[in-house]
Amino acid sequence: MSQAAAAAVGPTIKLSGRVSQFIAQKRKLLIDGKWLDAASGKTFEVYNPATGEVVAHVAEGDKEDIDRAVKAARKAFETGPWSKMTPSQRGRIVWKLGDLLLENIEEFSELESLDNGKPVGVARAADVPLAADLFHYMAGWATKLEGNTISLSVPYTPGQSYHAYTRREPIGVVGQIIPWNFPLLMAAWKLGPALATGCTVVLKPAEETPLTALRLGELFEKAGLPPGVVNIVPGFGETAGAALAAHRDVNKIAFTGSTEVGKLIVKAAAGDLKKVSLELGGKSPNIVLADSDVDATIPGVASAIFFNHGQCCCAGSRLMIQDKIFDKVVEGVAAQAKQIKLGPGLDPSTQMGPLVSTTQFERVTGYLESGFKEGAKAVVGGKSPGGKGYFVEPTVLVDTRPDMKVYKEEIFGPVVTAMPFKNVDDEMIARANDTVYGLAAGIWTKDIGKAHALAARLHAGTVWINCYNIFDAALPFGGYKQSGWGREMGHDVLENYTETKAVCLGYPS
Ligand code: NAI
Ligand code: MG
């Protein structure tokens, strides 16, 4: 792994008193500003992926709890103090959420590492600061949501003039369903723009990783967020998630997760045509041209797949390398993979943690088995190191073909397929685009003109040139094709949470 990634792992850390205390208590649902048990009284277990042990118990929300939460969000949207706040007051609350995250960065980093398995240093260097930055960026938009004045040319009302304008209004009550790969960051991506635009929210975190969202919920009051504006209902997808997607008093669903569930969300939302935005899977081509700076490219393409253990929707999972340098790049990436130290996220020397769950472990090792059966070879890795926890070795597969499952489907683990190509031509570009997904792509070359020409032809929501996994609150992110609908972040995301109202006044002229 690169020096930068190793440095990000950070100093020694043990579970702090605050995190121990937080997980020792049963965590509840946040509805209308109160922490409540589930209506059913049920709870579910949260596991430490490094050991498979239970670390916390969380109230298990279901349909009835979702309904209570939606009612609270509706009340807060229609009549509460939130709806009467000025944009500036709203912006200050959103900003404060970012400040509070930074004030508690050690605690959030530990909790995220414990819950998700990622190295605590990565949570401290990336997840928590990016989440804070998202709130800080979105806070500024609260005061900048503007409409237009529009001159009309209506021909059939002589003697009458019009004053017409548009307003950008919050869409209403929003249901937000998020995954487990960046639990806190995904909560921030969703909450930031919803709050900046004046919506109210029911947030359902992933059942694998509900802890940091629940801890964030404890900071709402301090940030000045009135009760009911954000309600948090942890629970399972098939129950709580499905109830939220189908609820008739929710105006919009924002979802991040699998393409398969994205389609279920669309079906559930079709009942009342609620608005939907989706951020789904990927199988992103990472294209290395023969003229690239190989010494910089090798660690770059390695971290494109191995960052967050490959559990990134935009992971650079299809490495396409120009044949002249194929062996050199594959050897280099394999050497990087060999050096990565696997271990529990809370061990400061760990560079790659376990996968998030036993389900994901089985899914990823299942893909490896299917790849080997179909004739793929592992240059490095290819199995689990064994023992406790859901660890899988960083893996580079060669001898893959476009018809193999490992080449076509999203693996969501530290597994990259490497294939050579001859020239930068239509055939190579068609192969890069030959996927149902269209989330991201990478290009590595010293020829900047060629890079931009190629970037224009890739069907992907993000193209990184000589870099990868660069995220910024100001940069829109989202997918072409089956990678999703709409964009997160930047000003594009405001479209997801606002309606445009045209107002027209007639007066005699
Ligand atoms: P998932 O799509 O089932 O889960 C994501 C969220 O959706 C969770 O909060 C879950 O509770 C909820 N959910 C599940 N079923 C639902 C339903 N019927 N209605 C409403 N909400 C529902 O993803 P899962 O099962 O955790 O992972 C499976 C695969 O999905 C991964 O291997 C990966 O390929 C992909 N994935 C993609 C992510 C991304 O960032 N785009 C994130 C997580 C998973
Ligand atoms: Mg699922």
mmCIF file of C-alpha atoms and ligand atoms in Angstrom, residues 176-182 186 204-209 235-246 253 255-262 264-265 268 279-282 311-314 356-357 359-360 363-364 367 409-413 437 439 477 483, ligand 1:
data_model
loop_
_atom_site.group_PDB
_atom_site.id
_atom_site.type_symbol
_atom_site.label_atom_id
_atom_site.label_comp_id
_atom_site.label_asym_id
_atom_site.label_seq_id
_atom_site.Cartn_x
_atom_site.Cartn_y
_atom_site.Cartn_z
ATOM 1 C CA GLN A 176 -33.397 8.222 3.072
ATOM 2 C CA ILE A 177 -32.051 4.668 2.947
ATOM 3 C CA ILE A 178 -28.284 4.271 3.214
ATOM 4 C CA PRO A 179 -25.695 1.456 3.021
ATOM 5 C CA TRP A 180 -22.904 0.209 5.257
ATOM 6 C CA ASN A 181 -19.732 0.962 3.262
ATOM 7 C CA PHE A 182 -19.413 4.597 4.435
ATOM 8 C CA MET A 186 -23.610 8.422 3.467
ATOM 9 C CA LYS A 204 -32.891 4.366 7.761
ATOM 10 C CA PRO A 205 -29.268 3.339 8.278
ATOM 11 C CA ALA A 206 -28.029 -0.078 7.116
ATOM 12 C CA GLU A 207 -28.697 -2.912 9.561
ATOM 13 C CA GLU A 208 -24.982 -3.798 9.462
ATOM 14 C CA THR A 209 -23.806 -0.351 10.575
ATOM 15 C CA GLY A 235 -34.019 -1.764 10.971
ATOM 16 C CA PHE A 236 -33.864 -4.247 8.123
ATOM 17 C CA GLY A 237 -34.289 -3.431 4.460
ATOM 18 C CA GLU A 238 -37.134 -5.815 3.702
ATOM 19 C CA THR A 239 -39.189 -4.443 6.604
ATOM 20 C CA ALA A 240 -38.304 -0.883 7.687
ATOM 21 C CA GLY A 241 -36.722 0.068 4.346
ATOM 22 C CA ALA A 242 -39.582 -1.311 2.271
ATOM 23 C CA ALA A 243 -42.161 0.411 4.525
ATOM 24 C CA LEU A 244 -40.400 3.741 4.065
ATOM 25 C CA ALA A 245 -40.182 3.357 0.273
ATOM 26 C CA ALA A 246 -43.892 2.530 0.057
ATOM 27 C CA ILE A 253 -36.919 8.546 -1.465
ATOM 28 C CA PHE A 255 -31.394 5.575 -1.791
ATOM 29 C CA THR A 256 -27.817 4.334 -1.922
ATOM 30 C CA GLY A 257 -27.168 0.602 -2.231
ATOM 31 C CA SER A 258 -27.475 -2.296 -4.644
ATOM 32 C CA THR A 259 -28.957 -1.941 -8.113
ATOM 33 C CA GLU A 260 -31.247 -4.846 -7.256
ATOM 34 C CA VAL A 261 -32.801 -2.989 -4.309
ATOM 35 C CA GLY A 262 -32.800 0.258 -6.328
ATOM 36 C CA LEU A 264 -37.428 -2.530 -5.721
ATOM 37 C CA ILE A 265 -37.450 1.058 -4.454
ATOM 38 C CA ALA A 268 -42.474 0.639 -4.234
ATOM 39 C CA GLU A 279 -26.940 5.895 -6.195
ATOM 40 C CA LEU A 280 -26.261 2.274 -7.096
ATOM 41 C CA GLY A 281 -23.590 -0.177 -8.158
ATOM 42 C CA GLY A 282 -20.661 -0.029 -10.525
ATOM 43 C CA GLN A 311 -16.416 -1.903 -0.864
ATOM 44 C CA CYS A 312 -16.907 1.223 -2.973
ATOM 45 C CA CYS A 313 -19.612 1.622 -5.594
ATOM 46 C CA CYS A 314 -17.012 3.378 -7.766
ATOM 47 C CA VAL A 356 -18.448 -5.761 6.668
ATOM 48 C CA SER A 357 -20.439 -8.954 7.252
ATOM 49 C CA THR A 359 -22.945 -12.198 3.939
ATOM 50 C CA GLN A 360 -20.450 -10.000 2.106
ATOM 51 C CA ARG A 363 -20.498 -13.167 -1.594
ATOM 52 C CA VAL A 364 -16.908 -12.108 -2.330
ATOM 53 C CA TYR A 367 -17.141 -14.705 -6.720
ATOM 54 C CA GLU A 409 -20.717 -8.289 -11.948
ATOM 55 C CA GLU A 410 -19.999 -6.007 -9.019
ATOM 56 C CA ILE A 411 -17.923 -8.003 -6.505
ATOM 57 C CA PHE A 412 -17.724 -5.284 -3.833
ATOM 58 C CA GLY A 413 -14.533 -6.685 -2.370
ATOM 59 C CA TYR A 437 -23.266 0.268 -14.952
ATOM 60 C CA LEU A 439 -20.678 5.161 -12.270
ATOM 61 C CA PHE A 477 -21.354 12.237 -8.046
ATOM 62 C CA SER A 483 -25.722 3.101 -11.629
HETATM 63 P P1 NAI B 1 -28.736 -3.422 -0.140
HETATM 64 O O1 NAI B 1 -29.021 -2.632 -1.351
HETATM 65 O O2 NAI B 1 -29.633 -4.579 0.184
HETATM 66 O O3 NAI B 1 -28.728 -2.471 1.162
HETATM 67 C C1 NAI B 1 -28.583 -1.067 1.154
HETATM 68 C C2 NAI B 1 -29.683 -0.443 2.018
HETATM 69 O O4 NAI B 1 -30.942 -0.776 1.463
HETATM 70 C C3 NAI B 1 -29.716 -0.941 3.469
HETATM 71 O O5 NAI B 1 -30.070 0.120 4.311
HETATM 72 C C4 NAI B 1 -30.816 -1.968 3.434
HETATM 73 O O6 NAI B 1 -31.432 -2.172 4.685
HETATM 74 C C5 NAI B 1 -31.784 -1.352 2.460
HETATM 75 N N1 NAI B 1 -32.702 -2.294 1.803
HETATM 76 C C6 NAI B 1 -32.495 -3.603 1.486
HETATM 77 N N2 NAI B 1 -33.590 -4.138 0.916
HETATM 78 C C7 NAI B 1 -34.525 -3.161 0.868
HETATM 79 C C8 NAI B 1 -35.874 -3.091 0.375
HETATM 80 N N3 NAI B 1 -36.476 -4.147 -0.157
HETATM 81 N N4 NAI B 1 -36.520 -1.900 0.467
HETATM 82 C C9 NAI B 1 -35.927 -0.829 0.998
HETATM 83 N N5 NAI B 1 -34.675 -0.826 1.489
HETATM 84 C C10 NAI B 1 -33.973 -1.972 1.413
HETATM 85 O O7 NAI B 1 -27.238 -3.909 -0.243
HETATM 86 P P2 NAI B 1 -26.556 -5.113 0.552
HETATM 87 O O8 NAI B 1 -27.468 -6.303 0.551
HETATM 88 O O9 NAI B 1 -26.088 -4.630 1.844
HETATM 89 O O10 NAI B 1 -25.298 -5.395 -0.382
HETATM 90 C C11 NAI B 1 -25.456 -6.171 -1.561
HETATM 91 C C12 NAI B 1 -24.639 -5.588 -2.687
HETATM 92 O O11 NAI B 1 -25.092 -4.281 -2.995
HETATM 93 C C13 NAI B 1 -23.157 -5.390 -2.408
HETATM 94 O O12 NAI B 1 -22.439 -6.566 -2.604
HETATM 95 C C14 NAI B 1 -22.819 -4.332 -3.399
HETATM 96 O O13 NAI B 1 -22.600 -4.923 -4.648
HETATM 97 C C15 NAI B 1 -24.046 -3.470 -3.468
HETATM 98 N N6 NAI B 1 -23.945 -2.265 -2.629
HETATM 99 C C16 NAI B 1 -23.696 -1.077 -3.228
HETATM 100 C C17 NAI B 1 -23.516 0.052 -2.462
HETATM 101 C C18 NAI B 1 -23.219 1.369 -3.067
HETATM 102 O O14 NAI B 1 -22.557 2.185 -2.450
HETATM 103 N N7 NAI B 1 -23.742 1.669 -4.236
HETATM 104 C C19 NAI B 1 -23.545 0.006 -1.001
HETATM 105 C C20 NAI B 1 -23.885 -1.282 -0.461
HETATM 106 C C21 NAI B 1 -24.055 -2.371 -1.267
#
